[in-house]
Coordinates of C-alpha atoms in Angstrom, one line a residue:
M1 CA -0.1 0.0 -0.2
N2 CA 1.4 3.2 -1.1
A3 CA 1.9 6.5 1.5
E4 CA -1.3 8.1 -0.1
S5 CA -3.6 5.4 0.5
E6 CA -2.3 4.7 3.8
T7 CA -2.5 8.2 5.0
A8 CA -6.1 8.4 3.6
R9 CA -7.1 5.2 5.3
D10 CA -5.7 6.7 8.8
T11 CA -7.5 10.1 8.3
E12 CA -11.0 8.4 7.9
G13 CA -10.3 6.1 10.7
H14 CA -9.8 9.3 13.0
A15 CA -12.5 11.3 11.5
D16 CA -15.3 8.7 12.5
G17 CA -13.6 7.8 15.7
R18 CA -12.7 4.4 15.1
G19 CA -9.3 5.0 16.3
D20 CA -10.3 5.8 20.0
R21 CA -13.8 4.7 20.4
H22 CA -12.9 1.9 22.9
G23 CA -9.8 3.6 24.4
E24 CA -7.6 2.0 21.8
R25 CA -4.5 3.7 21.0
P26 CA -4.1 5.2 17.3
P27 CA -1.6 3.0 15.2
A28 CA 2.0 3.9 14.8
Q29 CA 2.1 6.6 12.3
V30 CA 5.0 8.8 12.7
A31 CA 8.7 8.8 11.8
V32 CA 11.2 10.8 13.5
V33 CA 14.4 11.7 11.6
V34 CA 17.1 12.3 13.7
I35 CA 20.4 13.9 12.0
G36 CA 23.7 14.3 13.8
Y37 CA 27.5 15.0 12.9
D38 CA 30.1 14.1 15.8
D39 CA 27.6 14.5 18.5
A40 CA 28.1 11.4 20.5
A41 CA 27.7 13.4 23.7
H42 CA 24.1 14.2 22.7
V43 CA 22.6 12.0 20.0
K44 CA 21.4 9.2 22.4
D45 CA 19.5 11.6 24.3
A46 CA 17.8 12.9 21.2
V47 CA 16.9 9.6 19.7
R48 CA 15.7 8.3 23.3
S49 CA 13.4 11.3 23.5
A50 CA 11.9 10.3 20.0
L51 CA 11.5 6.6 21.0
A52 CA 9.8 7.6 24.3
Q53 CA 7.0 9.3 22.8
G54 CA 5.3 6.0 22.7
P55 CA 3.5 3.8 20.3
A56 CA 2.5 6.4 18.1
V57 CA 5.9 6.6 16.8
R58 CA 6.7 3.7 14.1
E59 CA 10.1 4.5 13.3
V60 CA 13.1 6.6 14.2
V61 CA 15.3 6.9 11.3
A62 CA 18.9 8.4 12.5
V63 CA 21.0 9.7 9.8
D64 CA 24.8 9.9 10.8
D65 CA 26.5 12.4 8.4
C66 CA 29.7 10.5 8.5
S67 CA 30.7 11.3 12.0
R68 CA 34.4 10.7 13.4
D69 CA 33.7 10.6 16.9
G70 CA 31.9 7.2 17.2
S71 CA 28.5 8.5 16.8
A72 CA 27.3 5.8 14.4
G73 CA 28.7 2.9 16.5
L74 CA 26.6 4.2 19.5
L75 CA 23.6 4.4 17.4
E76 CA 24.0 0.9 15.9
R77 CA 24.6 -0.6 19.4
L78 CA 21.3 1.2 20.6
S79 CA 19.4 0.0 17.5
A80 CA 20.3 -3.7 18.5
S81 CA 17.8 -3.5 21.3
E82 CA 15.3 -1.0 19.6
P83 CA 13.6 -2.5 16.6
R84 CA 11.9 1.0 15.7
L85 CA 15.6 2.6 15.3
K86 CA 16.9 2.5 11.9
V87 CA 20.4 3.8 11.5
I88 CA 21.7 5.2 8.3
R89 CA 25.5 6.2 7.9
R90 CA 26.5 8.5 5.1
R91 CA 29.7 7.8 3.3
A92 CA 30.6 11.4 2.8
N93 CA 30.0 14.4 5.2
S94 CA 27.4 16.9 3.4
G95 CA 28.7 19.8 5.2
G96 CA 25.0 20.9 6.1
C97 CA 21.8 19.8 7.7
G98 CA 19.7 19.6 4.4
T99 CA 21.2 16.5 2.8
P100 CA 21.0 14.0 5.7
R101 CA 17.6 15.1 6.2
N102 CA 16.5 14.6 2.7
T103 CA 18.4 11.0 3.4
G104 CA 16.1 10.4 6.3
L105 CA 12.9 11.7 4.5
D106 CA 13.6 9.1 1.7
A107 CA 13.8 6.2 4.0
V108 CA 10.8 7.0 6.0
T109 CA 7.7 4.7 5.5
S110 CA 5.4 6.2 8.0
P111 CA 2.5 8.5 7.1
Y112 CA 3.9 11.3 9.1
V113 CA 7.4 12.5 9.6
M114 CA 9.2 15.1 11.9
F115 CA 12.7 16.1 12.2
L116 CA 15.0 16.3 15.3
D117 CA 18.3 17.5 15.7
S118 CA 20.9 15.5 17.7
D119 CA 21.6 18.2 20.2
D120 CA 17.7 18.8 21.1
V121 CA 15.0 16.7 22.4
L122 CA 11.3 16.2 22.0
P123 CA 9.5 16.8 25.4
P124 CA 7.0 14.0 26.3
G125 CA 3.7 13.9 24.5
A126 CA 5.0 15.9 21.6
V127 CA 4.3 13.5 19.1
D128 CA 0.7 12.7 20.5
A129 CA -0.3 16.2 20.6
L130 CA 0.9 17.2 16.8
L131 CA -0.7 13.8 15.4
T132 CA -4.1 14.3 17.3
A133 CA -4.1 17.9 15.9
A134 CA -3.2 17.0 12.3
E135 CA -5.7 14.2 12.2
G136 CA -8.5 16.0 14.0
A137 CA -8.4 19.1 11.7
H138 CA -7.5 17.0 8.5
A139 CA -4.4 19.0 8.2
E140 CA -1.2 18.5 6.3
V141 CA 1.1 19.9 8.9
A142 CA 0.7 20.6 12.4
S143 CA 2.9 22.8 14.4
G144 CA 3.4 23.6 17.9
L145 CA 5.6 25.7 20.4
C146 CA 9.3 25.4 20.4
V147 CA 11.1 26.4 23.5
R148 CA 15.0 27.6 23.4
R149 CA 16.5 26.3 26.4
E150 CA 19.8 28.0 27.3
L151 CA 22.4 25.8 28.9
P152 CA 23.7 25.3 31.5
S153 CA 21.4 27.7 33.0
G154 CA 18.2 26.1 31.7
R155 CA 16.6 29.3 31.0
E156 CA 13.7 28.6 28.5
V157 CA 12.5 31.4 25.9
P158 CA 9.5 30.4 23.8
W159 CA 10.0 30.7 19.8
Q160 CA 7.1 32.9 18.2
P161 CA 4.8 32.6 21.2
R162 CA 2.0 34.7 19.6
L163 CA 1.7 32.3 16.9
Y164 CA 0.9 29.3 19.3
A165 CA -1.1 31.2 22.0
L166 CA -4.1 29.1 21.1
H167 CA -5.4 26.1 19.0
A168 CA -6.1 27.2 15.5
V169 CA -6.7 25.6 12.2
V170 CA -5.5 27.5 9.3
P171 CA -6.9 26.4 6.0
R172 CA -4.3 28.5 3.9
P173 CA -0.9 30.1 5.0
A174 CA -2.0 33.3 3.1
Q175 CA -4.7 33.4 6.0
R176 CA -2.2 34.0 8.6
T177 CA 1.0 35.6 7.2
R178 CA 2.6 35.4 10.7
L179 CA 3.5 31.6 9.8
V180 CA 6.4 33.1 7.4
H181 CA 8.1 34.1 11.0
D182 CA 8.4 30.5 12.0
T183 CA 11.1 29.4 9.8
L184 CA 11.8 26.3 11.9
C185 CA 11.5 22.8 10.5
V186 CA 11.6 20.8 13.7
N187 CA 8.5 22.0 15.6
K188 CA 6.2 20.4 13.0
L189 CA 4.7 17.2 11.9
Y190 CA 4.2 16.7 8.1
R191 CA 2.0 14.5 6.1
T192 CA 4.8 12.5 4.4
A193 CA 2.8 12.0 1.2
F194 CA 2.1 15.9 0.8
L195 CA 5.9 16.6 1.0
R196 CA 6.6 14.0 -1.6
A197 CA 3.9 14.9 -3.9
H198 CA 5.0 18.8 -3.9
G199 CA 8.7 17.8 -4.0
I200 CA 9.3 19.5 -0.8
R201 CA 12.9 19.1 0.2
F202 CA 15.7 20.6 2.0
P203 CA 18.7 22.6 -0.1
E204 CA 21.5 20.2 -0.5
G205 CA 25.1 20.3 0.5
R206 CA 26.6 23.1 2.9
F207 CA 23.7 25.6 2.8
P208 CA 23.1 27.1 6.2
Y209 CA 19.5 28.2 7.0
E210 CA 18.2 25.3 5.1
D211 CA 15.1 25.4 7.1
V212 CA 14.3 29.0 5.9
V213 CA 13.9 27.6 2.3
F214 CA 12.2 24.3 3.3
T215 CA 9.6 26.4 5.1
A216 CA 9.1 28.7 2.2
R217 CA 8.6 25.6 -0.1
L218 CA 6.3 24.2 2.4
L219 CA 3.9 27.3 2.6
A220 CA 4.1 27.7 -1.2
A221 CA 2.4 24.5 -1.4
A222 CA -0.5 26.0 0.7
P223 CA -1.1 23.2 3.3
R224 CA -3.8 23.2 5.9
I225 CA -2.2 23.7 9.0
A226 CA -3.1 22.9 12.5
L227 CA -1.6 25.2 15.5
I228 CA -1.4 24.0 18.9
P229 CA 0.0 25.9 22.3
D230 CA 1.7 22.5 23.3
R231 CA 5.4 22.4 23.8
V232 CA 6.6 20.0 21.1
Y233 CA 10.3 20.5 20.8
V234 CA 13.3 21.8 23.2
W235 CA 15.9 23.8 21.1
H236 CA 19.2 23.4 23.2
V237 CA 21.3 26.5 22.8
R238 CA 25.0 25.8 24.0
R239 CA 26.8 29.0 23.6
S240 CA 30.0 27.7 25.5
E241 CA 30.5 24.6 23.3
A242 CA 33.9 24.6 21.4
R243 CA 32.0 24.1 18.2
L244 CA 28.9 26.4 17.8
S245 CA 26.0 25.4 16.0
I246 CA 25.4 27.0 12.4
S247 CA 22.8 29.3 13.7
L248 CA 24.7 30.5 16.5
D249 CA 28.3 30.9 14.7
R250 CA 27.8 34.5 13.4
S251 CA 31.5 35.5 13.8
G252 CA 32.2 35.2 10.2
V253 CA 30.6 37.5 7.4
E254 CA 30.1 34.1 5.5
N255 CA 27.3 33.4 7.9
W256 CA 25.5 36.7 7.1
R257 CA 25.8 35.8 3.3
A258 CA 24.3 32.6 3.7
R259 CA 21.2 34.0 5.8
T260 CA 20.6 36.8 3.1
E261 CA 20.7 34.3 0.4
A262 CA 18.3 31.9 2.4
C263 CA 16.1 34.7 2.9
R264 CA 16.3 35.8 -0.8
Q265 CA 15.6 32.2 -1.9
A266 CA 12.4 32.0 0.4
Y267 CA 11.2 35.4 -1.2
E268 CA 11.4 34.0 -4.7
V269 CA 9.8 30.5 -3.8
L270 CA 6.8 32.4 -2.4
L271 CA 6.7 34.9 -4.9
G272 CA 6.9 32.2 -7.7
A273 CA 4.0 30.3 -6.2
G274 CA 1.8 33.4 -6.4
Q275 CA 1.8 34.0 -2.5
K276 CA 2.5 37.7 -2.9
E277 CA 1.4 38.6 0.7
L278 CA 3.7 35.7 2.2
A279 CA 6.6 36.9 0.0
R280 CA 6.0 40.5 1.3
T281 CA 6.0 39.2 4.8
A282 CA 9.1 37.3 4.5
R283 CA 10.9 40.6 3.4
A284 CA 9.4 42.5 6.2
K285 CA 10.5 39.6 8.6
F286 CA 14.0 39.8 7.3
L287 CA 14.1 43.5 8.4
D288 CA 12.4 43.2 11.7
H289 CA 14.2 40.1 12.8
D290 CA 17.3 39.2 11.0
L291 CA 18.6 42.4 10.2
R292 CA 17.9 43.9 13.7
M293 CA 19.9 40.7 15.4
Y294 CA 23.0 41.3 13.4
V295 CA 23.0 45.1 13.8
R296 CA 23.1 44.5 17.5
E297 CA 26.3 42.6 17.1
L298 CA 28.2 44.7 14.5
G299 CA 30.0 46.6 17.3
L300 CA 31.6 43.3 18.4
R301 CA 33.2 42.9 14.9
D302 CA 36.3 44.1 13.3
A303 CA 36.4 46.9 10.5
A304 CA 36.6 44.5 7.7
Y305 CA 33.7 42.4 8.8
R306 CA 31.6 45.5 9.1
R307 CA 32.7 46.7 5.6
A308 CA 31.7 43.3 4.1
W309 CA 28.6 43.1 6.1
W310 CA 27.3 46.6 5.1
E311 CA 28.0 45.8 1.4
L312 CA 26.3 42.6 1.4
T313 CA 23.3 44.1 3.3
R314 CA 23.1 47.1 0.8
A315 CA 23.1 44.8 -2.2
H316 CA 20.3 42.4 -0.5
L317 CA 18.1 45.6 0.2
A318 CA 18.5 47.2 -3.1
E319 CA 16.2 44.2 -4.3
Y320 CA 13.5 45.6 -2.1
D321 CA 10.9 47.8 -4.1
A322 CA 8.9 50.6 -3.0
D323 CA 5.7 48.6 -1.6
D324 CA 8.3 46.8 0.8
W325 CA 9.4 50.1 2.1
A326 CA 6.1 51.6 2.4
R327 CA 4.5 49.1 4.8
N328 CA 4.7 50.4 8.4
P329 CA 7.5 52.9 7.4
A330 CA 8.3 53.8 11.1
A331 CA 9.3 50.3 12.0
P332 CA 12.8 50.1 13.3
G333 CA 14.1 47.6 10.8
R334 CA 12.8 49.6 8.0
L335 CA 14.5 52.8 9.3
I336 CA 17.7 50.7 9.8
G337 CA 17.4 49.4 6.3
R338 CA 17.1 53.0 5.0
V339 CA 20.3 53.9 6.7
V340 CA 22.1 51.2 5.3
L341 CA 21.2 52.1 1.7
A342 CA 21.7 55.6 2.0
S343 CA 25.2 55.4 3.4
P344 CA 28.0 53.7 1.2
E345 CA 30.0 53.0 4.3
P346 CA 29.2 51.7 7.8
C347 CA 28.0 54.8 9.9
D348 CA 26.3 55.4 13.0
L349 CA 26.8 52.2 14.4
P350 CA 26.0 52.9 18.1
R351 CA 23.0 54.6 17.3
L352 CA 21.7 51.7 15.0
R353 CA 22.6 49.3 17.7
E354 CA 20.0 51.3 19.8
L355 CA 17.2 51.3 17.3
A356 CA 18.0 47.5 16.8
A357 CA 17.2 46.9 20.6
R358 CA 14.3 45.2 21.6
P359 CA 12.1 47.4 22.6
A360 CA 13.8 49.8 20.0
R361 CA 15.4 53.1 21.2
L362 CA 16.0 56.0 19.0
Y363 CA 19.0 57.6 20.6
P364 CA 19.8 61.5 20.0
P365 CA 20.6 63.7 18.0
Y366 CA 17.1 64.4 16.8
A367 CA 17.9 66.1 13.4
R368 CA 15.5 68.2 11.2
A369 CA 15.7 69.1 7.7
A370 CA 15.8 72.8 6.7
D371 CA 11.9 72.8 6.5
G372 CA 11.4 71.1 10.0
T373 CA 11.0 67.6 8.8
P374 CA 12.3 65.1 11.1
V375 CA 15.4 63.1 9.6
W376 CA 17.8 60.6 10.7
S377 CA 20.8 63.1 10.8
D378 CA 22.3 66.1 9.1
A379 CA 24.4 63.6 7.2
I380 CA 21.7 61.8 6.0
P381 CA 18.7 63.6 5.7
Q382 CA 17.2 61.5 2.9
V383 CA 16.0 59.2 5.6
L384 CA 12.6 60.6 6.7
L385 CA 11.5 60.1 10.5
E386 CA 8.2 61.9 9.7
P387 CA 6.3 58.5 10.1
L388 CA 7.0 58.6 14.0
R389 CA 4.7 61.3 14.2
A390 CA 1.7 59.4 13.5
R391 CA 2.9 56.2 15.6
P392 CA 1.2 55.5 18.9
V393 CA 3.2 56.4 21.9
R394 CA 3.0 52.8 23.0
A395 CA 4.9 52.1 20.1
L396 CA 7.5 54.8 20.0
P397 CA 11.2 54.0 20.0
L398 CA 11.7 56.1 23.2
A399 CA 15.2 56.6 24.3
V400 CA 16.0 56.3 28.2
D401 CA 19.4 57.0 29.7
A402 CA 20.3 54.8 32.9
E403 CA 23.2 55.6 35.1
L404 CA 24.0 53.1 37.9
R405 CA 26.3 53.7 40.8
P406 CA 27.0 51.2 43.3
G407 CA 28.3 52.4 46.8
A408 CA 28.9 51.7 50.3
R409 CA 26.2 54.3 51.4
G410 CA 23.9 52.9 48.6
T411 CA 23.3 52.1 45.1
R412 CA 21.6 54.9 43.1
L413 CA 19.9 54.6 39.6
R414 CA 19.2 57.6 37.6
L415 CA 17.0 57.7 34.6
R416 CA 16.6 60.1 32.1
L417 CA 14.0 60.1 29.3
H418 CA 14.5 62.1 25.9
E419 CA 12.0 63.8 23.9
L420 CA 11.2 62.7 20.4
Y421 CA 10.1 65.4 18.1
G422 CA 7.5 66.4 20.5
R423 CA 5.6 63.0 20.7
V424 CA 6.7 62.7 24.3
A425 CA 5.8 66.1 25.7
Q426 CA 2.3 65.7 23.7
A427 CA 1.7 62.4 25.5
G428 CA 2.9 63.8 28.9
P429 CA 4.9 61.4 30.7
E430 CA 4.1 61.1 34.4
T431 CA 5.8 58.2 35.9
V432 CA 8.2 55.2 35.4
D433 CA 7.8 51.7 36.9
V434 CA 11.3 50.2 37.5
E435 CA 11.8 46.3 37.8
W436 CA 14.8 44.0 37.4
R437 CA 14.2 40.6 35.8
H438 CA 16.3 37.7 36.5
R439 CA 18.1 36.7 33.1
D440 CA 18.0 32.8 33.8
D441 CA 14.4 32.8 35.0
G442 CA 12.2 35.4 33.8
D443 CA 9.5 34.8 36.2
V444 CA 11.8 36.1 39.0
V445 CA 11.2 40.0 39.0
V446 CA 12.3 42.5 41.7
R447 CA 10.0 45.7 41.4
A448 CA 10.6 49.1 43.0
A449 CA 8.1 51.7 43.6
S450 CA 6.8 53.8 40.5
L451 CA 8.6 56.9 40.2
P452 CA 7.6 60.3 39.4
L453 CA 9.2 61.7 36.2
A454 CA 10.3 65.3 36.5
P455 CA 10.7 67.6 33.7
C456 CA 14.0 69.0 32.9
A457 CA 14.7 71.7 30.3
G458 CA 16.9 71.3 27.1
V459 CA 20.1 72.9 26.0
P460 CA 20.6 76.0 24.3
G461 CA 19.8 75.8 20.6
A462 CA 16.5 74.0 21.0
D463 CA 14.6 76.7 19.3
E464 CA 11.5 74.7 18.8
A465 CA 11.3 73.8 22.5
A466 CA 11.8 77.4 23.7
G467 CA 8.8 79.8 24.0
S468 CA 6.2 77.4 22.6
A469 CA 3.4 76.7 24.7
G470 CA 1.6 73.5 25.1
P471 CA -0.3 71.4 27.4
G472 CA 2.1 71.9 30.3
G473 CA 2.7 75.4 30.3
S474 CA 5.1 78.1 29.1
A475 CA 8.8 77.5 28.4
D476 CA 11.1 78.0 31.0
P477 CA 15.1 78.3 30.4
A478 CA 15.8 76.5 34.0
G479 CA 18.4 73.7 33.7
R480 CA 19.7 74.5 30.1
G481 CA 23.0 73.1 31.3
G482 CA 21.8 69.3 30.6
S483 CA 23.8 67.0 28.1
A484 CA 20.9 65.9 26.1
G485 CA 21.5 68.3 23.1
R486 CA 22.4 67.9 19.5
S487 CA 25.9 68.6 19.9
G488 CA 26.5 66.5 23.3
S489 CA 28.4 63.3 23.1
A490 CA 25.4 61.4 24.5
G491 CA 23.8 61.6 21.2
R492 CA 26.7 59.6 19.5
G493 CA 26.5 56.4 21.8
N494 CA 29.5 57.5 23.7
S495 CA 30.1 58.6 27.3
A496 CA 27.7 61.6 28.4
G497 CA 29.2 61.7 31.7
P498 CA 26.5 61.4 34.7
A499 CA 23.2 62.2 33.7
G500 CA 22.3 65.9 33.7
R501 CA 25.5 67.0 35.8
G502 CA 25.2 70.5 34.0
G503 CA 21.8 71.0 35.3
S504 CA 18.9 69.5 37.3
A505 CA 18.6 66.4 34.9
G506 CA 19.3 63.4 36.5
R507 CA 18.9 64.7 40.2
G508 CA 15.0 63.9 40.2
N509 CA 14.3 67.6 40.9
S510 CA 11.9 69.5 38.5
A511 CA 13.6 72.1 36.5
G512 CA 10.3 74.0 35.4
P513 CA 7.6 73.1 33.0
A514 CA 9.9 73.8 29.6
S515 CA 9.6 70.0 28.6
H516 CA 5.8 70.1 28.8
G517 CA 5.5 73.2 26.7
G518 CA 7.4 72.3 23.8
S519 CA 5.6 71.4 20.6
A520 CA 8.7 69.8 19.0
G521 CA 11.0 69.6 22.3
S522 CA 13.6 67.5 20.7
D523 CA 16.3 68.6 23.6
C524 CA 13.8 68.2 26.4
T525 CA 14.1 65.4 28.9
W526 CA 12.4 64.0 32.1
S527 CA 14.2 62.5 35.0
A528 CA 13.8 60.0 38.1
E529 CA 16.3 58.8 40.6
T530 CA 15.9 55.9 43.0
A531 CA 17.7 53.8 45.5
V532 CA 18.4 49.9 44.3
D533 CA 17.9 47.5 47.1
L534 CA 20.6 45.0 46.5
L535 CA 19.2 42.5 48.9
P536 CA 16.4 40.7 47.0
L537 CA 18.9 40.9 44.0
A538 CA 21.4 38.8 45.9
A539 CA 18.8 36.5 47.4
P540 CA 18.8 33.9 44.3
G541 CA 22.8 33.9 44.5
V542 CA 25.2 34.7 41.6
G543 CA 22.9 36.1 38.8
T544 CA 22.4 38.7 36.0
W545 CA 19.5 41.1 36.3
D546 CA 18.0 43.1 33.2
L547 CA 16.5 46.6 33.9
R548 CA 13.1 47.0 32.5
L549 CA 11.0 50.1 32.5
R550 CA 7.4 51.2 32.1
I551 CA 6.9 54.7 31.1
R552 CA 3.3 55.8 32.0
F553 CA 1.6 58.8 30.5
R554 CA -1.2 61.4 31.2
D555 CA -3.9 59.5 29.0
G556 CA -3.3 56.1 30.8
A557 CA -1.1 54.8 27.8
S558 CA 2.2 53.1 28.7
R559 CA 5.4 51.9 26.8
D560 CA 7.8 49.2 28.1
V561 CA 11.2 50.2 27.4
T562 CA 15.0 49.1 28.4
A563 CA 17.5 51.9 29.1
H564 CA 20.7 53.0 27.4
A565 CA 23.6 52.3 29.8
L566 CA 25.6 55.5 30.1
T567 CA 29.5 54.9 30.2
G568 CA 32.2 57.3 31.6
A569 CA 34.2 58.0 34.6
G570 CA 33.1 55.9 37.6
L571 CA 30.3 54.0 35.7
L572 CA 29.9 50.5 34.5
R573 CA 32.8 49.5 37.1
R574 CA 32.7 46.4 39.5
R575 CA 32.4 47.4 43.2
A576 CA 32.5 45.3 46.3
V577 CA 29.3 46.6 48.4
P578 CA 29.1 45.9 52.1
S579 CA 26.3 43.9 53.1
A580 CA 24.7 43.0 56.7
R581 CA 23.5 39.5 55.5
H582 CA 26.2 38.4 53.0
G583 CA 29.3 40.4 54.3
V584 CA 29.8 41.6 50.7
V585 CA 28.0 41.8 47.5
L586 CA 30.0 42.1 44.1
V587 CA 28.1 44.5 41.9
Q588 CA 29.0 44.8 38.3
P589 CA 26.7 47.3 36.1
Y590 CA 27.4 46.5 32.4
T591 CA 26.0 47.1 28.8
T592 CA 24.6 44.3 26.8
H593 CA 25.1 43.7 23.0
S594 CA 22.2 46.1 22.3
G595 CA 23.6 48.8 24.6
A596 CA 21.1 48.2 27.5
L597 CA 22.0 48.5 31.1
A598 CA 22.2 45.1 33.1
L599 CA 23.5 44.3 36.4
R600 CA 25.5 41.3 37.5
V601 CA 25.3 40.5 41.4
A602 CA 27.4 38.0 43.3
P603 CA 26.7 37.7 46.9
G604 CA 29.0 36.5 49.7
V605 CA 32.6 35.1 49.6
R606 CA 31.3 32.1 47.4
G607 CA 30.0 34.5 44.9
V608 CA 33.3 36.6 44.8
L609 CA 35.1 33.5 44.3
S610 CA 32.9 32.2 41.5
V611 CA 33.5 35.4 39.7
A612 CA 37.1 35.1 40.3
R613 CA 37.1 31.8 38.8
A614 CA 35.0 32.6 35.7
R615 CA 37.4 35.4 35.0
L616 CA 40.3 33.2 35.4
R617 CA 38.9 30.6 33.0
R618 CA 38.3 33.3 30.1
L619 CA 42.0 34.6 30.5
L620 CA 43.2 31.1 30.2
H621 CA 41.1 30.3 27.1

């Protein structure tokens, strides 16, 4: 019996309830293709997680891509006691993941198939959940939630959680374009006959990001898709491994070249199949996800990488047309892309890094063209920021400076919110909620009291802010010595010194209603200051905390933001702070890859020693 007729039989059996009318288990219908190369340390766990799914799994096809570390022998020994396990060893290494997946797909005899990487696992119940959804919806594809598990910390981050919030059936992918954002192939169950009938396969050979193209080919075939909120795949992220996975190893520009090529092919596949909306969404996804991720890391690369990256990106973005840029023109990824296209050489990298953050931060200076139109900068006036004026305040890329100073007499946090072409003053910021979120366990949060935001005046030269009346009253020159102006170094992503040292900004005191009065107010700021209680931050032991803020406005709207970490004398330095409970707490404010403020805390002698050991390991390696 061929795969098509077998699939039809199984679907009909489920539809009339014969599969479970008397509590009988459904017949074994699923194949799990496991691929691996030189991964003897993990491949057994992956295979066992597939076998442990129960009787719904008819076969596990393990494809060894010509490993040299004994992986194939290990799998052969395991198969001797497990009749459902079939081992295939390739005679030559393919250099990628696509070829071994295709090899496994060719060997599958089951009506449904899944893919599993050797360093990941399937959580209990994953296959049953996907199979039930696929058969219940008569779907060619069932897809569930994947979680990225950071090791060794165990921190889990859901992948595309919005897409998998509820059970849903999508008759055609064009009806839910968000599907384009989930480019993973491993969190899905596929009807084998559907893949074969449409010739849906992975790119062969050394082709990084092969799943991007595979997923595009799948969506282009317009399958019926069932979505479930169940966890169906655990993606292990091992950043400390000597050999990083393809997706994690972004140190060379060839990685970016491969990603842009995969995204280009995905667009062409979708467009060629007449899926215009999906193709547009694929390009938008590149701007919002891929481009922003790599821009956040550009500052870590050398000049040669940055030049090559810039050239590759400009060539890729040059293929975009007017419609691609017209959709949501104020979105951070589109603004970043326009800056890259407008400049033949890398420029404004610190500022682009801030805009690529999540949430985005548009850092000063806030330039204007001769007619007053907001623009990216005086050097790149062709990149217009006028669309920001129509963006709701809850979606604005607000910029907040943060200065953290640990000390024996207390640890102080000073915040400064920048104006954004009059939009902030118009909305009327009133308070800021401060919280610290544990890096390894996002459910552990330390919240501070809500702080009032005190208005501070801008610097000389802010003609639009001076003398213009608004909701808050008339302009006032008080506090004009602040460092938030156009010519200040804070606008370049460099040190601005302690916040507001030239005036009252950063001290938490009101400088008069000037910033409320500005209709454009691009140099006005609001400030807040609070003590940071280290005791609850030290309670979990050695750990890292990310600063999260919520700005609340006069009309009840709010905006969740992170804060730009100010640098300069005495800032971002490790301090040993006396503690009645722990004796000493080692406190290290630092800036993340995206420029945001974070805080490492190590309490007690053990904490201090663990930091010292970690630093020694880095020095030795």
